Coordinates of C-alpha atoms and ligand atoms in Angstrom, one line a residue:
X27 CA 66.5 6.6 6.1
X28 CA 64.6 8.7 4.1
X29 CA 65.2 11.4 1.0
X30 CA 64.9 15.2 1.6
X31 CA 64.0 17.1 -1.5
X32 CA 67.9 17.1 -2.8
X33 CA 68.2 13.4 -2.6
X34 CA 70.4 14.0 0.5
X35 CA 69.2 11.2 3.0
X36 CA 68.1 12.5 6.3
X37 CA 68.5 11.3 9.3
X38 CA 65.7 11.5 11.4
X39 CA 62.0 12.4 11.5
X40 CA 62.1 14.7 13.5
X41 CA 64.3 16.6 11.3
X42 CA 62.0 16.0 8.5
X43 CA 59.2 17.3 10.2
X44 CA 61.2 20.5 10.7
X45 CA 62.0 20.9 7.1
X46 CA 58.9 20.4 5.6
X47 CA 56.7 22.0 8.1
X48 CA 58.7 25.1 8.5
X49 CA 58.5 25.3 4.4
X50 CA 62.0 26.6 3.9
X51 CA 63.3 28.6 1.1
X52 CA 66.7 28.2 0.6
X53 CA 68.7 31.2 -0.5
X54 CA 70.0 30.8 -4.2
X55 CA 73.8 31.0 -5.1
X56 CA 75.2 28.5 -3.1
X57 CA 77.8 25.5 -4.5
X58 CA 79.9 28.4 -6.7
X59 CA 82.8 26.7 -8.2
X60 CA 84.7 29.9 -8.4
X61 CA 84.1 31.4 -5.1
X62 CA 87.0 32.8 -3.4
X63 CA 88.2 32.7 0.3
X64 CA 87.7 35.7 2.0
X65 CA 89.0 34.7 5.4
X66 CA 90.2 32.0 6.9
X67 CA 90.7 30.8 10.6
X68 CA 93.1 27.8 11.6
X69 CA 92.7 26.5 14.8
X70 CA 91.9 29.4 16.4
X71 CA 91.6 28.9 20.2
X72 CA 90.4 31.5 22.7
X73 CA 90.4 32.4 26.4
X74 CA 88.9 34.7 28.9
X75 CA 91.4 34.3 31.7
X76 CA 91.8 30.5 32.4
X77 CA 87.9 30.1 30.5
X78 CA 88.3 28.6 26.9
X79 CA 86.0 29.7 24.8
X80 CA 87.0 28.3 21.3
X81 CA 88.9 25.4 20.6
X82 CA 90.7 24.8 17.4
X83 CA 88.2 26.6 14.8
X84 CA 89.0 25.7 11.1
X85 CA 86.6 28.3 8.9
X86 CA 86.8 29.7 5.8
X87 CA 84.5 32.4 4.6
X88 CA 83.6 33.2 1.3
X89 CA 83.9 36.2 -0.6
X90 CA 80.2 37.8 -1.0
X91 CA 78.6 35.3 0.5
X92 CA 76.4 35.1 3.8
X93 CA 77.4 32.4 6.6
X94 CA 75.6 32.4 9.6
X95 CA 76.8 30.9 13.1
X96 CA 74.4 28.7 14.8
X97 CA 74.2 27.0 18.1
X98 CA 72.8 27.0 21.7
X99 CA 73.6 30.0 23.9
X100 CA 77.3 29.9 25.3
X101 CA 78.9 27.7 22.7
X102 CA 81.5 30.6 21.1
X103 CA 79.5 32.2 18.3
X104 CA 80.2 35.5 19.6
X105 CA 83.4 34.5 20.3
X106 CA 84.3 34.0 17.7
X107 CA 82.4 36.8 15.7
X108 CA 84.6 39.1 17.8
X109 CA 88.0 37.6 17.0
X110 CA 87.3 38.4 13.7
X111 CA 87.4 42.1 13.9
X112 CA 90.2 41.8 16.7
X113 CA 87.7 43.2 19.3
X114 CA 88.0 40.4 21.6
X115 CA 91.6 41.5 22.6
X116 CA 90.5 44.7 24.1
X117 CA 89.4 42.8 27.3
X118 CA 92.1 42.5 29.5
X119 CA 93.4 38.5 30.2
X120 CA 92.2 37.3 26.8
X121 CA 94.5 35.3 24.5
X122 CA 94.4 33.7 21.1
X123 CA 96.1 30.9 19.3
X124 CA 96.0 30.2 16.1
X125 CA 95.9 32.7 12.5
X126 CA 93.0 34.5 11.0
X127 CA 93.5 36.0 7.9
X128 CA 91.8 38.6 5.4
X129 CA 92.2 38.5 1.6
X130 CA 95.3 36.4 2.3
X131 CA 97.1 38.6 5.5
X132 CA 97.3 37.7 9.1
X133 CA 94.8 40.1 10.7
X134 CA 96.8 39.4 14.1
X135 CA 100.2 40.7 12.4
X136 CA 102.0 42.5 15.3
X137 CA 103.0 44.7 12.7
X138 CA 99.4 46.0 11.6
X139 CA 97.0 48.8 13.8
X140 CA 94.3 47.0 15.4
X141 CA 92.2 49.9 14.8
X142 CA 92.9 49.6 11.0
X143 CA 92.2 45.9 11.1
X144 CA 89.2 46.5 12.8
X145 CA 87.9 49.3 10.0
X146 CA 87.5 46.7 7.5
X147 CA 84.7 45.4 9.3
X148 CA 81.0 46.7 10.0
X149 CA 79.2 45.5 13.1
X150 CA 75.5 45.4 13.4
X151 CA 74.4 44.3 17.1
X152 CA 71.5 42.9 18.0
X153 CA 70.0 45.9 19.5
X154 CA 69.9 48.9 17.4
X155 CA 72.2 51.1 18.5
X156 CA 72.2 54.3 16.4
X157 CA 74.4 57.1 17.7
X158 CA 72.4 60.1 19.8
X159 CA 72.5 62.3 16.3
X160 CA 70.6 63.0 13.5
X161 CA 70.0 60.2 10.5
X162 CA 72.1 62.2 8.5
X163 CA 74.8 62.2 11.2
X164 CA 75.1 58.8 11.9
X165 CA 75.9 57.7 8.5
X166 CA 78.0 60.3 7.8
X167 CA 79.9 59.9 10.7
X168 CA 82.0 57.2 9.1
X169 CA 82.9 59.2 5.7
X170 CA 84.0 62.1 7.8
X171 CA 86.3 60.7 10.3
X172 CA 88.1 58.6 7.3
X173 CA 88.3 61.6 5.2
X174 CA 86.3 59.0 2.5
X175 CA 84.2 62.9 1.0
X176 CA 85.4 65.4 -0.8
X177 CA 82.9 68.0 0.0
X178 CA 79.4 68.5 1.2
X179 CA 78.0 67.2 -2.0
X180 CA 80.0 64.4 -1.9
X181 CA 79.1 63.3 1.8
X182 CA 75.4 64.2 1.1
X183 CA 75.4 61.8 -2.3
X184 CA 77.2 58.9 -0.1
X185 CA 74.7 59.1 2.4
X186 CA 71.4 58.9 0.1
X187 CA 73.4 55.9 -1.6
X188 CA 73.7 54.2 1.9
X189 CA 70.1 54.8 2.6
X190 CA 68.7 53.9 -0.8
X191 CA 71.1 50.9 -0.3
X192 CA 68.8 49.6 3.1
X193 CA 65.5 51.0 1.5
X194 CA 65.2 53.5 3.8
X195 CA 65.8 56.5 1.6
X196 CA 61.9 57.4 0.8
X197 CA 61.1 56.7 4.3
X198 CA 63.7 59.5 5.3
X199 CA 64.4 61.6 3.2
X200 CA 62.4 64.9 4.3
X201 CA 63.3 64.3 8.2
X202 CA 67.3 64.0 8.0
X203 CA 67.6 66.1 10.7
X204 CA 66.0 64.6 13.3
X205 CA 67.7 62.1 15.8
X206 CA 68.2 58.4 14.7
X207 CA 66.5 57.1 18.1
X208 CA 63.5 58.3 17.1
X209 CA 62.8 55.6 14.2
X210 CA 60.8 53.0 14.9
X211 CA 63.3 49.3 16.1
X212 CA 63.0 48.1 12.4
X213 CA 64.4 51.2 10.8
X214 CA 66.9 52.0 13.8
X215 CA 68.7 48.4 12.8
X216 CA 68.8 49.3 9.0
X217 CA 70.0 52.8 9.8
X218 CA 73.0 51.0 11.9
X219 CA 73.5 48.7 9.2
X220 CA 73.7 51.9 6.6
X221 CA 76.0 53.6 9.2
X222 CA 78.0 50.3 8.8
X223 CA 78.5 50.3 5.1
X224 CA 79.3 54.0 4.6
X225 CA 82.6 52.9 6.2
X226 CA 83.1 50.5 3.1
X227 CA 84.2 47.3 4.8
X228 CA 85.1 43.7 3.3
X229 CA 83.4 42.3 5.7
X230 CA 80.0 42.9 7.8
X231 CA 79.6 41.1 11.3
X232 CA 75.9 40.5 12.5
X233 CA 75.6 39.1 16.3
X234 CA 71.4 38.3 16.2
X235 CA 70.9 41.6 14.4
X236 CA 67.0 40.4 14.4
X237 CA 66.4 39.5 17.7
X238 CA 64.5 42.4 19.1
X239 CA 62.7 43.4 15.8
X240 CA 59.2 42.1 14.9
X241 CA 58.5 40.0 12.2
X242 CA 57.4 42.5 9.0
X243 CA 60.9 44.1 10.4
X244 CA 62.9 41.1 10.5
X245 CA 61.7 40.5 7.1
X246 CA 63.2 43.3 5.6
X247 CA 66.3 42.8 7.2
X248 CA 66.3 39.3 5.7
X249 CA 65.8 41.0 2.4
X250 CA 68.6 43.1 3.1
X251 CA 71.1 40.2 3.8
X252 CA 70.4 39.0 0.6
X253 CA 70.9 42.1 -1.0
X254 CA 74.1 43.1 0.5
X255 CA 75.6 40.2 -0.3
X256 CA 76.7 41.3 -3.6
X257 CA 79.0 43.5 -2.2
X258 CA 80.1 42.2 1.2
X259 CA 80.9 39.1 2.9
X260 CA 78.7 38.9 6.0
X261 CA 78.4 36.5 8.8
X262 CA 75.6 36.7 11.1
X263 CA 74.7 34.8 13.9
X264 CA 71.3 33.6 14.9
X265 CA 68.9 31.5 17.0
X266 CA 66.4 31.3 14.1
X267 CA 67.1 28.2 12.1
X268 CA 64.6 29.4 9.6
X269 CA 66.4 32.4 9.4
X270 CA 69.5 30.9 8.6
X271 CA 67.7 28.8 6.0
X272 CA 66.4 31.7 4.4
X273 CA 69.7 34.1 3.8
X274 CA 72.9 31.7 4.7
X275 CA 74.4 30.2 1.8
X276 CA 77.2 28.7 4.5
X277 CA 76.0 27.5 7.9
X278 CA 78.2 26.7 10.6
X279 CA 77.2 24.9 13.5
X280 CA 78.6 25.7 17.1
X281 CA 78.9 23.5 20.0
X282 CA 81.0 24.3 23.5
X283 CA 83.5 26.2 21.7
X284 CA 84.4 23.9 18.7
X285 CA 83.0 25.0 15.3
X286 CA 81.2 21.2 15.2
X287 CA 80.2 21.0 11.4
X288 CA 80.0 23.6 8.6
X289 CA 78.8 23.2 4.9
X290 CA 76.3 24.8 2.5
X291 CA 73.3 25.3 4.9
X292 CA 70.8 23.1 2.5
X293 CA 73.3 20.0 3.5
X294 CA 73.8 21.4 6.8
X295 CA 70.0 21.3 7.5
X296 CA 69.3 17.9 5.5
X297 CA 72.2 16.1 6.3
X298 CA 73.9 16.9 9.3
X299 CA 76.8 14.4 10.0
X300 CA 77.3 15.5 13.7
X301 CA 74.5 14.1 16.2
X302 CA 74.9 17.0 18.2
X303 CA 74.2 19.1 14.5
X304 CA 71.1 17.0 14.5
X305 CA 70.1 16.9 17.4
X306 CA 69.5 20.7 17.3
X307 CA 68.5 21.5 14.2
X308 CA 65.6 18.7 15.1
X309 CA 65.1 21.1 18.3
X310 CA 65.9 18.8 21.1
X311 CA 67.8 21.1 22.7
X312 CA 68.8 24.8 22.0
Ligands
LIG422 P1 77.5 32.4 22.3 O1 77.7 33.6 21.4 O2 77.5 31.1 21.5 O3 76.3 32.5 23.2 P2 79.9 33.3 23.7 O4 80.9 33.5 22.7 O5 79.2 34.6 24.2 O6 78.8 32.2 23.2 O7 80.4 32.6 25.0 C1 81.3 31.5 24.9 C2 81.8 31.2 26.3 O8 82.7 32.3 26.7 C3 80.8 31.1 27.4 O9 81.1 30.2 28.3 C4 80.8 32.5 28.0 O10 80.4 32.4 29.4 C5 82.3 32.9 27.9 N1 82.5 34.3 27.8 C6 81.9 35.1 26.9 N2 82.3 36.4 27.1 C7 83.1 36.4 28.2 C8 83.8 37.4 28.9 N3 83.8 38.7 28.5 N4 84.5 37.0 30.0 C9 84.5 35.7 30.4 N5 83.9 34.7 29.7 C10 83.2 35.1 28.7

Protein backbone atom coordinates (compact mmCIF):
# COMPACT_ATOMS: atom_id res chain seq x y z
CA UNK A 1 0.00 0.00 0.00
CA UNK A 2 1.26 3.13 -0.84
CA UNK A 3 1.36 6.96 0.71
CA UNK A 4 -0.83 9.81 -0.71
CA UNK A 5 0.61 13.19 -0.15
CA UNK A 6 -0.88 13.27 3.62
CA UNK A 7 0.79 10.15 4.65
CA UNK A 8 -2.81 8.55 4.52
CA UNK A 9 -2.11 5.11 2.83
CA UNK A 10 -4.14 4.46 -0.24
CA UNK A 11 -5.62 1.79 -1.31
CA UNK A 12 -5.36 1.14 -4.79
CA UNK A 13 -3.79 2.40 -7.94
CA UNK A 14 -6.25 3.22 -9.49
CA UNK A 15 -7.16 5.68 -6.98
CA UNK A 16 -3.73 7.02 -7.09
CA UNK A 17 -3.88 7.51 -10.58
CA UNK A 18 -6.95 9.62 -10.04
CA UNK A 19 -5.49 11.84 -7.44
CA UNK A 20 -2.47 12.67 -8.95
CA UNK A 21 -3.53 12.99 -12.48
CA UNK A 22 -6.58 14.99 -11.85
CA UNK A 23 -4.09 17.48 -9.77
CA UNK A 24 -6.55 18.26 -7.05
CA UNK A 25 -6.64 21.26 -4.92
CA UNK A 26 -8.13 20.71 -1.85
CA UNK A 27 -10.16 23.47 -0.32
CA UNK A 28 -8.39 25.01 2.88
CA UNK A 29 -10.21 25.12 6.34
CA UNK A 30 -11.01 21.75 6.96
CA UNK A 31 -10.11 19.63 10.51
CA UNK A 32 -11.46 22.95 12.71
CA UNK A 33 -11.41 21.95 16.29
CA UNK A 34 -14.09 24.33 17.11
CA UNK A 35 -16.52 23.81 14.40
CA UNK A 36 -20.05 23.61 15.44
CA UNK A 37 -22.91 21.32 14.34
CA UNK A 38 -25.25 22.96 12.27
CA UNK A 39 -27.60 20.03 11.63
CA UNK A 40 -27.83 16.82 12.42
CA UNK A 41 -29.68 13.67 11.01
CA UNK A 42 -30.19 10.32 13.10
CA UNK A 43 -31.27 7.54 11.26
CA UNK A 44 -33.28 9.11 8.99
CA UNK A 45 -35.20 6.70 6.81
CA UNK A 46 -37.36 7.57 3.89
CA UNK A 47 -40.17 6.24 1.55
CA UNK A 48 -41.94 6.99 -1.57
CA UNK A 49 -44.94 4.70 -1.12
CA UNK A 50 -43.57 1.15 -0.29
CA UNK A 51 -39.96 2.44 -2.18
CA UNK A 52 -37.16 3.17 0.46
CA UNK A 53 -35.10 5.59 -0.41
CA UNK A 54 -32.87 6.26 2.68
CA UNK A 55 -31.98 4.01 5.29
CA UNK A 56 -30.75 5.02 8.64
CA UNK A 57 -28.67 8.26 7.70
CA UNK A 58 -26.36 9.48 10.56
CA UNK A 59 -24.98 13.16 9.27
CA UNK A 60 -23.95 16.05 10.82
CA UNK A 61 -23.29 19.27 9.06
CA UNK A 62 -21.13 21.82 10.07
CA UNK A 63 -21.70 25.28 10.63
CA UNK A 64 -20.17 27.41 7.54
CA UNK A 65 -18.77 24.80 6.00
CA UNK A 66 -19.45 23.12 2.47
CA UNK A 67 -20.31 19.24 2.38
CA UNK A 68 -21.08 17.84 -0.73
CA UNK A 69 -23.12 14.47 -1.46
CA UNK A 70 -21.57 12.06 -3.77
CA UNK A 71 -22.59 8.87 -5.41
CA UNK A 72 -24.03 7.03 -8.53
CA UNK A 73 -27.39 8.24 -9.86
CA UNK A 74 -30.44 6.75 -7.63
CA UNK A 75 -28.63 6.15 -4.41
CA UNK A 76 -30.71 9.05 -2.12
CA UNK A 77 -28.58 12.24 -2.53
CA UNK A 78 -31.58 14.14 -3.50
CA UNK A 79 -33.34 12.43 -1.15
CA UNK A 80 -31.98 13.35 1.19
CA UNK A 81 -31.15 17.04 0.17
CA UNK A 82 -34.89 17.40 0.20
CA UNK A 83 -35.66 16.13 3.64
CA UNK A 84 -33.64 18.68 4.74
CA UNK A 85 -35.75 21.59 3.91
CA UNK A 86 -38.97 19.33 4.57
CA UNK A 87 -39.86 19.38 0.85
CA UNK A 88 -39.97 15.77 0.46
CA UNK A 89 -43.25 15.61 2.54
CA UNK A 90 -45.22 17.56 -0.03
CA UNK A 91 -45.51 14.40 -2.16
CA UNK A 92 -48.39 12.54 -1.22
CA UNK A 93 -47.48 8.69 0.35
CA UNK A 94 -44.00 9.74 1.64
CA UNK A 95 -42.89 9.03 5.23
CA UNK A 96 -39.92 9.63 7.42
CA UNK A 97 -38.36 8.13 10.35
CA UNK A 98 -35.98 9.35 12.27
CA UNK A 99 -34.91 13.40 13.63
CA UNK A 100 -33.31 16.15 11.74
CA UNK A 101 -32.44 18.99 13.56
CA UNK A 102 -31.33 22.74 12.99
CA UNK A 103 -29.14 24.76 15.43
CA UNK A 104 -30.31 22.22 18.04
CA UNK A 105 -34.50 21.96 17.11
CA UNK A 106 -36.32 19.16 15.53
CA UNK A 107 -37.10 20.56 12.03
CA UNK A 108 -40.03 17.90 11.87
CA UNK A 109 -41.67 19.34 15.22
CA UNK A 110 -45.45 18.99 14.59
CA UNK A 111 -45.60 22.03 16.35
CA UNK A 112 -43.50 24.22 13.80
CA UNK A 113 -44.88 25.67 9.98
CA UNK A 114 -43.35 23.70 7.40
CA UNK A 115 -43.29 26.75 5.36
CA UNK A 116 -41.11 28.49 8.14
CA UNK A 117 -38.91 25.55 8.37
CA UNK A 118 -38.46 25.52 4.84
CA UNK A 119 -37.49 29.57 4.77
CA UNK A 120 -34.29 28.88 6.50
CA UNK A 121 -33.05 27.23 3.61
CA UNK A 122 -32.01 28.52 -0.05
CA UNK A 123 -32.21 26.08 -2.96
CA UNK A 124 -30.21 26.35 -6.03
CA UNK A 125 -31.23 23.57 -8.71
CA UNK A 126 -29.34 22.30 -11.20
CA UNK A 127 -30.94 24.14 -13.96
CA UNK A 128 -31.15 27.84 -13.57
CA UNK A 129 -34.32 28.65 -12.90
CA UNK A 130 -34.70 32.45 -12.47
CA UNK A 131 -38.33 33.69 -12.06
CA UNK A 132 -40.00 35.31 -15.62
CA UNK A 133 -39.09 39.05 -14.02
CA UNK A 134 -36.61 41.42 -14.18
CA UNK A 135 -32.94 40.87 -12.26
CA UNK A 136 -34.01 43.32 -9.96
CA UNK A 137 -37.21 41.42 -9.32
CA UNK A 138 -35.98 38.22 -8.68
CA UNK A 139 -33.84 39.07 -5.86
CA UNK A 140 -35.98 41.26 -4.46
CA UNK A 141 -38.69 39.03 -4.44
CA UNK A 142 -37.57 37.46 -1.25
CA UNK A 143 -37.07 40.80 0.91
CA UNK A 144 -40.55 41.86 -0.11
CA UNK A 145 -42.65 38.95 0.63
CA UNK A 146 -40.76 38.68 4.27
CA UNK A 147 -41.15 42.29 4.89
CA UNK A 148 -36.99 41.89 5.44
CA UNK A 149 -36.90 46.24 3.65
CA UNK A 150 -37.78 49.17 5.07
CA UNK A 151 -38.13 51.20 2.02
CA UNK A 152 -37.11 51.40 -1.51
CA UNK A 153 -33.65 52.38 -0.56
CA UNK A 154 -33.39 49.71 1.68
CA UNK A 155 -34.58 46.92 -0.89
CA UNK A 156 -32.40 48.55 -3.60
CA UNK A 157 -29.07 48.54 -1.18
CA UNK A 158 -29.96 44.61 -0.29
CA UNK A 159 -30.13 43.80 -3.70
CA UNK A 160 -26.72 45.39 -5.01
CA UNK A 161 -25.23 43.60 -1.73
CA UNK A 162 -26.69 40.22 -3.15
CA UNK A 163 -25.33 40.81 -6.50
CA UNK A 164 -21.91 42.19 -5.49
CA UNK A 165 -22.07 39.10 -3.20
CA UNK A 166 -22.08 36.56 -6.57
CA UNK A 167 -19.90 39.06 -8.59
CA UNK A 168 -22.51 39.85 -10.76
CA UNK A 169 -23.00 43.43 -9.77
CA UNK A 170 -20.71 45.16 -12.64
CA UNK A 171 -22.05 42.82 -15.02
CA UNK A 172 -25.66 44.17 -14.26
CA UNK A 173 -25.86 46.98 -12.95
CA UNK A 174 -27.12 49.29 -15.95
CA UNK A 175 -29.73 46.54 -17.28
CA UNK A 176 -31.80 45.75 -13.91
CA UNK A 177 -34.71 45.96 -15.69
CA UNK A 178 -34.60 43.49 -18.05
CA UNK A 179 -35.76 39.85 -17.54
CA UNK A 180 -33.52 37.34 -15.61
CA UNK A 181 -33.90 34.60 -18.59
CA UNK A 182 -32.16 36.66 -20.74
CA UNK A 183 -28.53 36.15 -19.03
CA UNK A 184 -26.37 33.93 -20.34
CA UNK A 185 -26.69 29.82 -18.13
CA UNK A 186 -23.56 30.95 -16.07
CA UNK A 187 -25.08 34.21 -14.83
CA UNK A 188 -28.82 32.81 -14.62
CA UNK A 189 -27.39 30.18 -11.79
CA UNK A 190 -25.55 33.01 -9.83
CA UNK A 191 -28.62 35.23 -10.20
CA UNK A 192 -30.72 32.11 -8.53
CA UNK A 193 -28.13 31.70 -6.10
CA UNK A 194 -28.31 35.68 -5.23
CA UNK A 195 -32.21 35.29 -5.20
CA UNK A 196 -31.38 32.49 -2.69
CA UNK A 197 -29.44 34.53 -0.22
CA UNK A 198 -31.45 37.69 -0.11
CA UNK A 199 -33.87 35.44 1.89
CA UNK A 200 -31.03 35.11 4.58
CA UNK A 201 -31.02 31.42 5.21
CA UNK A 202 -28.74 29.17 7.62
CA UNK A 203 -28.49 26.91 5.29
CA UNK A 204 -28.05 26.71 1.25
CA UNK A 205 -29.05 23.39 -0.63
CA UNK A 206 -27.32 22.79 -4.05
CA UNK A 207 -28.69 19.54 -6.17
CA UNK A 208 -25.75 19.61 -9.15
CA UNK A 209 -26.03 23.37 -9.39
CA UNK A 210 -23.16 22.95 -12.24
CA UNK A 211 -24.37 20.51 -14.36
CA UNK A 212 -25.62 22.42 -17.31
CA UNK A 213 -23.11 25.31 -17.12
CA UNK A 214 -19.74 25.29 -19.03
CA UNK A 215 -16.59 25.13 -17.64
CA UNK A 216 -15.33 29.12 -17.29
CA UNK A 217 -19.07 29.11 -15.68
CA UNK A 218 -18.72 26.29 -13.42
CA UNK A 219 -15.63 27.88 -12.30
CA UNK A 220 -17.07 30.81 -10.95
CA UNK A 221 -19.56 29.08 -9.31
CA UNK A 222 -16.79 27.07 -7.62
CA UNK A 223 -15.40 30.33 -6.57
CA UNK A 224 -18.54 31.17 -5.23
CA UNK A 225 -18.93 28.15 -2.95
CA UNK A 226 -15.96 29.00 -1.48
CA UNK A 227 -16.86 32.30 -0.87
CA UNK A 228 -20.17 31.84 0.64
CA UNK A 229 -19.13 29.65 2.95
CA UNK A 230 -18.25 32.20 5.36
CA UNK A 231 -21.69 32.94 5.91
CA UNK A 232 -23.72 29.77 5.17
CA UNK A 233 -23.61 26.23 5.64
CA UNK A 234 -24.09 24.64 2.14
CA UNK A 235 -24.35 21.18 0.92
CA UNK A 236 -24.26 20.49 -2.68
CA UNK A 237 -24.43 17.50 -4.52
CA UNK A 238 -22.38 16.47 -7.48
CA UNK A 239 -21.24 13.99 -10.07
CA UNK A 240 -17.80 15.82 -10.36
CA UNK A 241 -15.37 14.29 -7.96
CA UNK A 242 -13.00 17.06 -8.83
CA UNK A 243 -15.56 19.32 -7.94
CA UNK A 244 -16.13 18.07 -4.70
CA UNK A 245 -12.35 17.99 -4.17
CA UNK A 246 -12.16 21.50 -5.02
CA UNK A 247 -14.93 23.29 -2.63
CA UNK A 248 -16.04 20.35 0.00
CA UNK A 249 -14.46 20.52 3.12
CA UNK A 250 -16.93 17.41 4.20
CA UNK A 251 -17.71 14.64 1.64
CA UNK A 252 -20.22 12.22 2.05
CA UNK A 253 -20.47 9.20 0.02
CA UNK A 254 -23.97 7.68 -1.06
CA UNK A 255 -24.70 4.26 -1.93
CA UNK A 256 -28.56 2.64 -2.44
CA UNK A 257 -29.90 4.85 0.18
CA UNK A 258 -27.37 4.54 3.07
CA UNK A 259 -25.06 7.43 3.68
CA UNK A 260 -21.90 4.68 3.17
CA UNK A 261 -18.86 6.84 4.52
CA UNK A 262 -18.43 10.46 5.28
CA UNK A 263 -15.27 12.36 6.54
CA UNK A 264 -13.13 15.36 5.52
CA UNK A 265 -13.08 14.99 1.66
CA UNK A 266 -8.99 14.81 1.56
CA UNK A 267 -9.49 11.36 3.71
CA UNK A 268 -12.51 10.59 1.94
CA UNK A 269 -10.66 10.69 -1.43
CA UNK A 270 -7.29 9.19 -0.06
CA UNK A 271 -8.53 6.79 2.22
CA UNK A 272 -11.72 5.51 1.65
CA UNK A 273 -12.66 2.68 4.16
CA UNK A 274 -15.71 1.48 2.23
CA UNK A 275 -14.89 -0.69 -1.07
CA UNK A 276 -17.84 0.53 -2.53
CA UNK A 277 -16.29 4.42 -1.55
CA UNK A 278 -13.38 3.17 -3.51
CA UNK A 279 -14.52 1.61 -5.91
CA UNK A 280 -16.09 4.81 -7.20
CA UNK A 281 -14.00 7.40 -6.46
CA UNK A 282 -11.33 5.03 -8.59
CA UNK A 283 -14.30 5.34 -11.30
CA UNK A 284 -15.27 1.78 -11.71
CA UNK A 285 -18.61 2.46 -11.70
CA UNK A 286 -20.67 5.72 -11.38
P1 LIG B 1 -29.99 10.46 -6.38
O1 LIG B 1 -30.21 11.88 -6.02
O2 LIG B 1 -28.83 9.83 -5.67
O3 LIG B 1 -29.91 10.25 -7.87
P2 LIG B 1 -32.76 10.08 -5.55
O4 LIG B 1 -32.84 10.62 -4.18
O5 LIG B 1 -33.27 10.94 -6.66
O6 LIG B 1 -31.25 9.62 -5.86
O7 LIG B 1 -33.52 8.71 -5.63
C1 LIG B 1 -33.40 7.70 -4.65
C2 LIG B 1 -34.42 6.61 -4.95
O8 LIG B 1 -35.73 7.11 -4.72
C3 LIG B 1 -34.39 6.12 -6.38
O9 LIG B 1 -34.66 4.74 -6.39
C4 LIG B 1 -35.53 6.88 -7.03
O10 LIG B 1 -36.07 6.14 -8.10
C5 LIG B 1 -36.52 7.01 -5.89
N1 LIG B 1 -37.31 8.24 -6.02
C6 LIG B 1 -36.84 9.51 -6.09
N2 LIG B 1 -37.87 10.39 -6.21
C7 LIG B 1 -39.00 9.65 -6.19
C8 LIG B 1 -40.40 9.97 -6.27
N3 LIG B 1 -40.82 11.22 -6.36
N4 LIG B 1 -41.27 8.94 -6.23
C9 LIG B 1 -40.85 7.66 -6.13
N5 LIG B 1 -39.57 7.29 -6.05
C10 LIG B 1 -38.65 8.28 -6.07
Amino acid sequence: MSKARNGKPVHSRVMTKYLFEQNLNFPDGHHHADRQVKMQCRDVSFWYGKKQALDRVNLDLYDREVTAFIGPSGCGKSTMLRCLNRTNEILPGTRLEGTITLDGQDIYDPALDPTEVRRRFGWVAQKPNPFPSSIFDNIAYGPRIRGMARDGDELRDGVRSCLERVGMWEEVKDRLSEPGTDLSGGQQQRLCIARAIAYEPDVILMDEPCSALDPHATDLIEQLIGELKTDFTIVIITHNLRQAAQVAQRTGFFHLGELVEIGDTETLFNAPDDRRCRDYIGGRYG
